[in-house]
mmCIF file of C-alpha atoms in Angstrom:
data_model
loop_
_atom_site.group_PDB
_atom_site.id
_atom_site.type_symbol
_atom_site.label_atom_id
_atom_site.label_comp_id
_atom_site.label_asym_id
_atom_site.label_seq_id
_atom_site.Cartn_x
_atom_site.Cartn_y
_atom_site.Cartn_z
ATOM 1 C CA UNK A 1 17.285 6.923 10.554
ATOM 2 C CA UNK A 2 14.104 4.955 9.956
ATOM 3 C CA UNK A 3 11.328 7.195 8.607
ATOM 4 C CA UNK A 4 8.329 5.073 9.570
ATOM 5 C CA UNK A 5 9.029 2.471 12.205
ATOM 6 C CA UNK A 6 6.727 -0.238 13.505
ATOM 7 C CA UNK A 7 7.112 -2.603 16.417
ATOM 8 C CA UNK A 8 7.111 -5.500 16.755
ATOM 9 C CA UNK A 9 8.244 -6.881 13.392
ATOM 10 C CA UNK A 10 6.813 -10.307 14.206
ATOM 11 C CA UNK A 11 3.955 -11.178 16.516
ATOM 12 C CA UNK A 12 2.864 -14.768 17.192
ATOM 13 C CA UNK A 13 -0.044 -15.231 19.559
ATOM 14 C CA UNK A 14 -2.940 -17.449 20.481
ATOM 15 C CA UNK A 15 -6.582 -16.945 19.484
ATOM 16 C CA UNK A 16 -8.453 -14.805 21.960
ATOM 17 C CA UNK A 17 -5.453 -12.763 23.084
ATOM 18 C CA UNK A 18 -5.188 -8.987 22.916
ATOM 19 C CA UNK A 19 -2.167 -7.389 21.236
ATOM 20 C CA UNK A 20 -0.891 -3.991 20.169
ATOM 21 C CA UNK A 21 1.290 -2.749 17.323
ATOM 22 C CA UNK A 22 3.057 0.587 17.547
ATOM 23 C CA UNK A 23 4.014 3.006 14.783
ATOM 24 C CA UNK A 24 6.065 6.164 14.787
ATOM 25 C CA UNK A 25 7.146 8.458 11.958
ATOM 26 C CA UNK A 26 9.849 11.099 12.008
ATOM 27 C CA UNK A 27 9.013 12.649 8.635
ATOM 28 C CA UNK A 28 6.910 15.443 10.053
ATOM 29 C CA UNK A 29 3.813 14.109 8.261
ATOM 30 C CA UNK A 30 0.368 14.905 9.593
ATOM 31 C CA UNK A 31 -1.525 11.871 8.288
ATOM 32 C CA UNK A 32 -1.001 8.240 9.263
ATOM 33 C CA UNK A 33 -2.612 5.001 8.169
ATOM 34 C CA UNK A 34 -3.004 1.359 8.988
ATOM 35 C CA UNK A 35 -3.173 -1.120 6.107
ATOM 36 C CA UNK A 36 -3.692 -4.868 6.221
ATOM 37 C CA UNK A 37 -2.034 -7.129 3.609
ATOM 38 C CA UNK A 38 -3.385 -10.632 3.345
ATOM 39 C CA UNK A 39 -1.673 -13.749 2.067
ATOM 40 C CA UNK A 40 -2.651 -12.885 -1.513
ATOM 41 C CA UNK A 41 -0.831 -9.533 -1.218
ATOM 42 C CA UNK A 42 -4.075 -7.541 -1.180
ATOM 43 C CA UNK A 43 -3.335 -4.281 0.654
ATOM 44 C CA UNK A 44 -6.493 -2.846 2.234
ATOM 45 C CA UNK A 45 -6.865 0.381 4.156
ATOM 46 C CA UNK A 46 -8.154 0.086 7.702
ATOM 47 C CA UNK A 47 -7.816 3.494 9.319
ATOM 48 C CA UNK A 48 -6.459 6.963 8.653
ATOM 49 C CA UNK A 49 -5.678 9.718 11.141
ATOM 50 C CA UNK A 50 -4.903 13.358 10.477
ATOM 51 C CA UNK A 51 -3.407 15.321 13.383
ATOM 52 C CA UNK A 52 -4.806 12.793 15.864
ATOM 53 C CA UNK A 53 -8.291 12.919 14.284
ATOM 54 C CA UNK A 54 -9.851 9.824 12.702
ATOM 55 C CA UNK A 55 -10.672 10.573 9.047
ATOM 56 C CA UNK A 56 -11.033 7.136 7.450
ATOM 57 C CA UNK A 57 -12.538 4.150 9.199
ATOM 58 C CA UNK A 58 -13.189 1.293 6.818
ATOM 59 C CA UNK A 59 -15.414 -1.657 7.586
ATOM 60 C CA UNK A 60 -13.183 -3.115 10.246
ATOM 61 C CA UNK A 61 -14.419 -5.170 13.242
ATOM 62 C CA UNK A 62 -14.579 -3.056 16.360
ATOM 63 C CA UNK A 63 -12.062 -5.473 17.928
ATOM 64 C CA UNK A 64 -9.564 -3.203 16.156
ATOM 65 C CA UNK A 65 -9.013 0.121 17.871
ATOM 66 C CA UNK A 66 -6.506 2.682 16.627
ATOM 67 C CA UNK A 67 -5.082 5.358 18.891
ATOM 68 C CA UNK A 68 -3.101 8.423 17.927
ATOM 69 C CA UNK A 69 -1.578 10.211 20.933
ATOM 70 C CA UNK A 70 0.047 12.770 18.620
ATOM 71 C CA UNK A 71 0.545 13.214 14.895
ATOM 72 C CA UNK A 72 3.809 11.251 14.895
ATOM 73 C CA UNK A 73 2.343 8.114 16.482
ATOM 74 C CA UNK A 74 -0.442 5.746 15.507
ATOM 75 C CA UNK A 75 -0.948 2.543 17.442
ATOM 76 C CA UNK A 76 -3.294 -0.372 16.713
ATOM 77 C CA UNK A 77 -4.824 -2.478 19.451
ATOM 78 C CA UNK A 78 -6.563 -5.717 18.602
ATOM 79 C CA UNK A 79 -8.835 -7.503 21.040
ATOM 80 C CA UNK A 80 -9.872 -11.158 21.002
ATOM 81 C CA UNK A 81 -7.595 -12.091 18.136
ATOM 82 C CA UNK A 82 -9.003 -14.500 15.510
ATOM 83 C CA UNK A 83 -7.310 -16.773 12.978
ATOM 84 C CA UNK A 84 -8.447 -14.485 10.150
ATOM 85 C CA UNK A 85 -6.511 -11.594 11.670
ATOM 86 C CA UNK A 86 -3.257 -13.252 10.550
ATOM 87 C CA UNK A 87 -1.706 -10.900 7.998
ATOM 88 C CA UNK A 88 0.966 -8.271 7.622
ATOM 89 C CA UNK A 89 -0.051 -4.914 9.049
ATOM 90 C CA UNK A 90 1.604 -1.844 7.544
ATOM 91 C CA UNK A 91 1.685 1.604 9.007
ATOM 92 C CA UNK A 92 2.119 4.465 6.554
ATOM 93 C CA UNK A 93 2.347 8.218 6.644
ATOM 94 C CA UNK A 94 1.991 11.226 4.343
ATOM 95 C CA UNK A 95 1.215 14.898 4.376
ATOM 96 C CA UNK A 96 -2.504 15.500 3.876
ATOM 97 C CA UNK A 97 -3.196 16.167 0.224
ATOM 98 C CA UNK A 98 0.092 14.579 -0.865
ATOM 99 C CA UNK A 99 -1.159 10.985 -1.255
ATOM 100 C CA UNK A 100 2.394 9.568 -1.630
ATOM 101 C CA UNK A 101 2.586 7.047 1.169
ATOM 102 C CA UNK A 102 5.708 6.119 3.057
ATOM 103 C CA UNK A 103 5.323 2.665 4.579
ATOM 104 C CA UNK A 104 6.799 1.110 7.657
ATOM 105 C CA UNK A 105 8.476 -2.307 7.410
ATOM 106 C CA UNK A 106 5.339 -4.143 8.473
ATOM 107 C CA UNK A 107 4.286 -6.375 11.352
ATOM 108 C CA UNK A 108 3.741 -10.027 10.546
ATOM 109 C CA UNK A 109 0.926 -11.169 12.830
ATOM 110 C CA UNK A 110 0.309 -14.908 13.164
ATOM 111 C CA UNK A 111 -2.669 -16.053 15.198
ATOM 112 C CA UNK A 112 -2.521 -19.722 16.170
ATOM 113 C CA UNK B 1 -16.129 -5.931 -9.734
ATOM 114 C CA UNK B 2 -12.956 -5.100 -7.850
ATOM 115 C CA UNK B 3 -12.171 -1.415 -7.527
ATOM 116 C CA UNK B 4 -8.646 -1.829 -8.879
ATOM 117 C CA UNK B 5 -7.810 -4.829 -11.023
ATOM 118 C CA UNK B 6 -4.457 -6.186 -12.024
ATOM 119 C CA UNK B 7 -3.359 -9.436 -13.595
ATOM 120 C CA UNK B 8 -1.742 -11.311 -10.732
ATOM 121 C CA UNK B 9 0.877 -12.922 -12.963
ATOM 122 C CA UNK B 10 3.494 -14.133 -12.645
ATOM 123 C CA UNK B 11 4.743 -12.139 -15.606
ATOM 124 C CA UNK B 12 8.098 -13.341 -16.882
ATOM 125 C CA UNK B 13 10.233 -11.018 -19.003
ATOM 126 C CA UNK B 14 13.758 -11.579 -20.339
ATOM 127 C CA UNK B 15 16.483 -9.291 -19.047
ATOM 128 C CA UNK B 16 16.813 -6.229 -21.245
ATOM 129 C CA UNK B 17 13.268 -6.413 -22.609
ATOM 130 C CA UNK B 18 10.317 -4.129 -21.839
ATOM 131 C CA UNK B 19 7.968 -5.197 -19.029
ATOM 132 C CA UNK B 20 4.406 -3.977 -19.396
ATOM 133 C CA UNK B 21 2.122 -3.934 -16.360
ATOM 134 C CA UNK B 22 -1.550 -3.070 -16.619
ATOM 135 C CA UNK B 23 -4.249 -1.901 -14.236
ATOM 136 C CA UNK B 24 -7.908 -0.955 -14.598
ATOM 137 C CA UNK B 25 -10.059 0.871 -12.074
ATOM 138 C CA UNK B 26 -13.805 1.185 -11.632
ATOM 139 C CA UNK B 27 -14.277 4.606 -10.004
ATOM 140 C CA UNK B 28 -14.444 7.317 -12.669
ATOM 141 C CA UNK B 29 -13.926 9.920 -9.971
ATOM 142 C CA UNK B 30 -10.425 8.645 -9.205
ATOM 143 C CA UNK B 31 -8.031 11.536 -9.113
ATOM 144 C CA UNK B 32 -4.467 10.234 -8.710
ATOM 145 C CA UNK B 33 -2.706 7.091 -9.777
ATOM 146 C CA UNK B 34 0.311 5.374 -8.364
ATOM 147 C CA UNK B 35 2.632 2.442 -8.898
ATOM 148 C CA UNK B 36 4.316 0.868 -5.898
ATOM 149 C CA UNK B 37 7.000 -1.820 -5.974
ATOM 150 C CA UNK B 38 7.116 -4.443 -3.243
ATOM 151 C CA UNK B 39 9.986 -6.877 -2.894
ATOM 152 C CA UNK B 40 9.236 -10.130 -1.119
ATOM 153 C CA UNK B 41 9.055 -9.622 2.638
ATOM 154 C CA UNK B 42 9.451 -5.834 2.319
ATOM 155 C CA UNK B 43 7.127 -2.867 2.402
ATOM 156 C CA UNK B 44 5.730 -1.167 -0.710
ATOM 157 C CA UNK B 45 7.710 1.771 -2.074
ATOM 158 C CA UNK B 46 6.409 4.416 -4.465
ATOM 159 C CA UNK B 47 8.069 4.373 -7.888
ATOM 160 C CA UNK B 48 5.724 6.410 -10.083
ATOM 161 C CA UNK B 49 2.660 8.628 -9.821
ATOM 162 C CA UNK B 50 0.560 10.249 -12.551
ATOM 163 C CA UNK B 51 -2.357 12.661 -12.382
ATOM 164 C CA UNK B 52 -3.085 13.586 -16.012
ATOM 165 C CA UNK B 53 -3.867 11.646 -19.145
ATOM 166 C CA UNK B 54 -0.837 10.693 -21.179
ATOM 167 C CA UNK B 55 2.640 9.442 -20.430
ATOM 168 C CA UNK B 56 5.058 10.278 -17.653
ATOM 169 C CA UNK B 57 8.664 9.099 -17.833
ATOM 170 C CA UNK B 58 11.177 8.725 -15.029
ATOM 171 C CA UNK B 59 14.369 6.935 -15.968
ATOM 172 C CA UNK B 60 13.543 3.414 -17.159
ATOM 173 C CA UNK B 61 9.920 3.737 -15.963
ATOM 174 C CA UNK B 62 6.981 5.175 -17.910
ATOM 175 C CA UNK B 63 3.507 5.499 -16.453
ATOM 176 C CA UNK B 64 0.573 5.826 -18.867
ATOM 177 C CA UNK B 65 -2.910 7.002 -17.927
ATOM 178 C CA UNK B 66 -6.105 6.870 -19.969
ATOM 179 C CA UNK B 67 -8.964 8.147 -17.862
ATOM 180 C CA UNK B 68 -11.577 7.552 -20.589
ATOM 181 C CA UNK B 69 -10.661 3.848 -20.592
ATOM 182 C CA UNK B 70 -9.994 3.806 -16.840
ATOM 183 C CA UNK B 71 -6.625 2.290 -17.507
ATOM 184 C CA UNK B 72 -3.163 2.809 -16.036
ATOM 185 C CA UNK B 73 -0.025 1.057 -17.144
ATOM 186 C CA UNK B 74 3.632 0.912 -16.178
ATOM 187 C CA UNK B 75 6.401 0.198 -18.669
ATOM 188 C CA UNK B 76 9.862 -0.815 -17.497
ATOM 189 C CA UNK B 77 12.501 -0.502 -20.179
ATOM 190 C CA UNK B 78 15.762 -2.488 -20.175
ATOM 191 C CA UNK B 79 14.426 -4.779 -17.445
ATOM 192 C CA UNK B 80 16.948 -5.845 -14.840
ATOM 193 C CA UNK B 81 16.853 -8.807 -12.424
ATOM 194 C CA UNK B 82 16.522 -6.242 -9.610
ATOM 195 C CA UNK B 83 13.132 -5.257 -11.094
ATOM 196 C CA UNK B 84 11.764 -8.662 -10.038
ATOM 197 C CA UNK B 85 9.066 -7.786 -7.487
ATOM 198 C CA UNK B 86 5.318 -7.376 -7.074
ATOM 199 C CA UNK B 87 3.994 -4.146 -8.589
ATOM 200 C CA UNK B 88 0.946 -2.638 -6.915
ATOM 201 C CA UNK B 89 -1.316 -0.237 -8.776
ATOM 202 C CA UNK B 90 -3.144 2.269 -6.542
ATOM 203 C CA UNK B 91 -5.805 4.865 -7.233
ATOM 204 C CA UNK B 92 -6.838 7.727 -4.982
ATOM 205 C CA UNK B 93 -10.037 9.642 -4.444
ATOM 206 C CA UNK B 94 -10.636 12.036 -1.583
ATOM 207 C CA UNK B 95 -7.451 10.996 0.208
ATOM 208 C CA UNK B 96 -8.372 7.325 0.171
ATOM 209 C CA UNK B 97 -5.840 5.143 -1.637
ATOM 210 C CA UNK B 98 -7.155 1.846 -2.992
ATOM 211 C CA UNK B 99 -4.696 -0.829 -4.080
ATOM 212 C CA UNK B 100 -4.923 -3.610 -6.625
ATOM 213 C CA UNK B 101 -3.784 -7.119 -5.765
ATOM 214 C CA UNK B 102 -0.477 -6.623 -7.562
ATOM 215 C CA UNK B 103 1.322 -8.250 -10.467
ATOM 216 C CA UNK B 104 4.327 -10.433 -9.703
ATOM 217 C CA UNK B 105 7.091 -9.682 -12.216
ATOM 218 C CA UNK B 106 10.069 -11.947 -12.754
ATOM 219 C CA UNK B 107 12.990 -10.821 -14.899
ATOM 220 C CA UNK B 108 14.802 -13.823 -16.387
ATOM 221 C CA UNK B 109 18.581 -13.366 -16.773
#
């Protein structure tokens, strides 16, 4: 049983395309996150949702739009993909106030 | 100044020795401190957390926190080849977790 699952694992696409990454957790957590890890391994928070409500929105281009249909799901849609968007995107979850993150296996996005 | 700083390494340690990983942070209001381990091509996994000044031990791992110096460290005793990974320091304030760039540790058999 995978606790935090992301799909797809790999995503290769052309500049200018629109793509989505999905995330689901079965841990019963109420808070979910999207992190971006660049080629130098720097892991940077993008968004955080608690019970479907956006609570953290870092300085991210508005081409990135998260959506949380319920507290177990957090999806990330990216419009007009750029070369600089190439990275590994990690979904994570926790219970609010716990701060111990459980990460998904990551989505390797390559923009050509 | 980066919010969370780590020496990127690589840090090479002989098998059986003690590996010492260091991290400094800039926000004095940071409340919680974490060490995550990330194997190549895998996701980060939490190995230690510490909230108070002093030492916290869990098996071969010891986390040390000095809030006055804004310094967190991780000691790994009796290092094993399976400890070879990137270690990410993270600090938290108001539910926002900020990561360092990680230290790549290699244990030499």
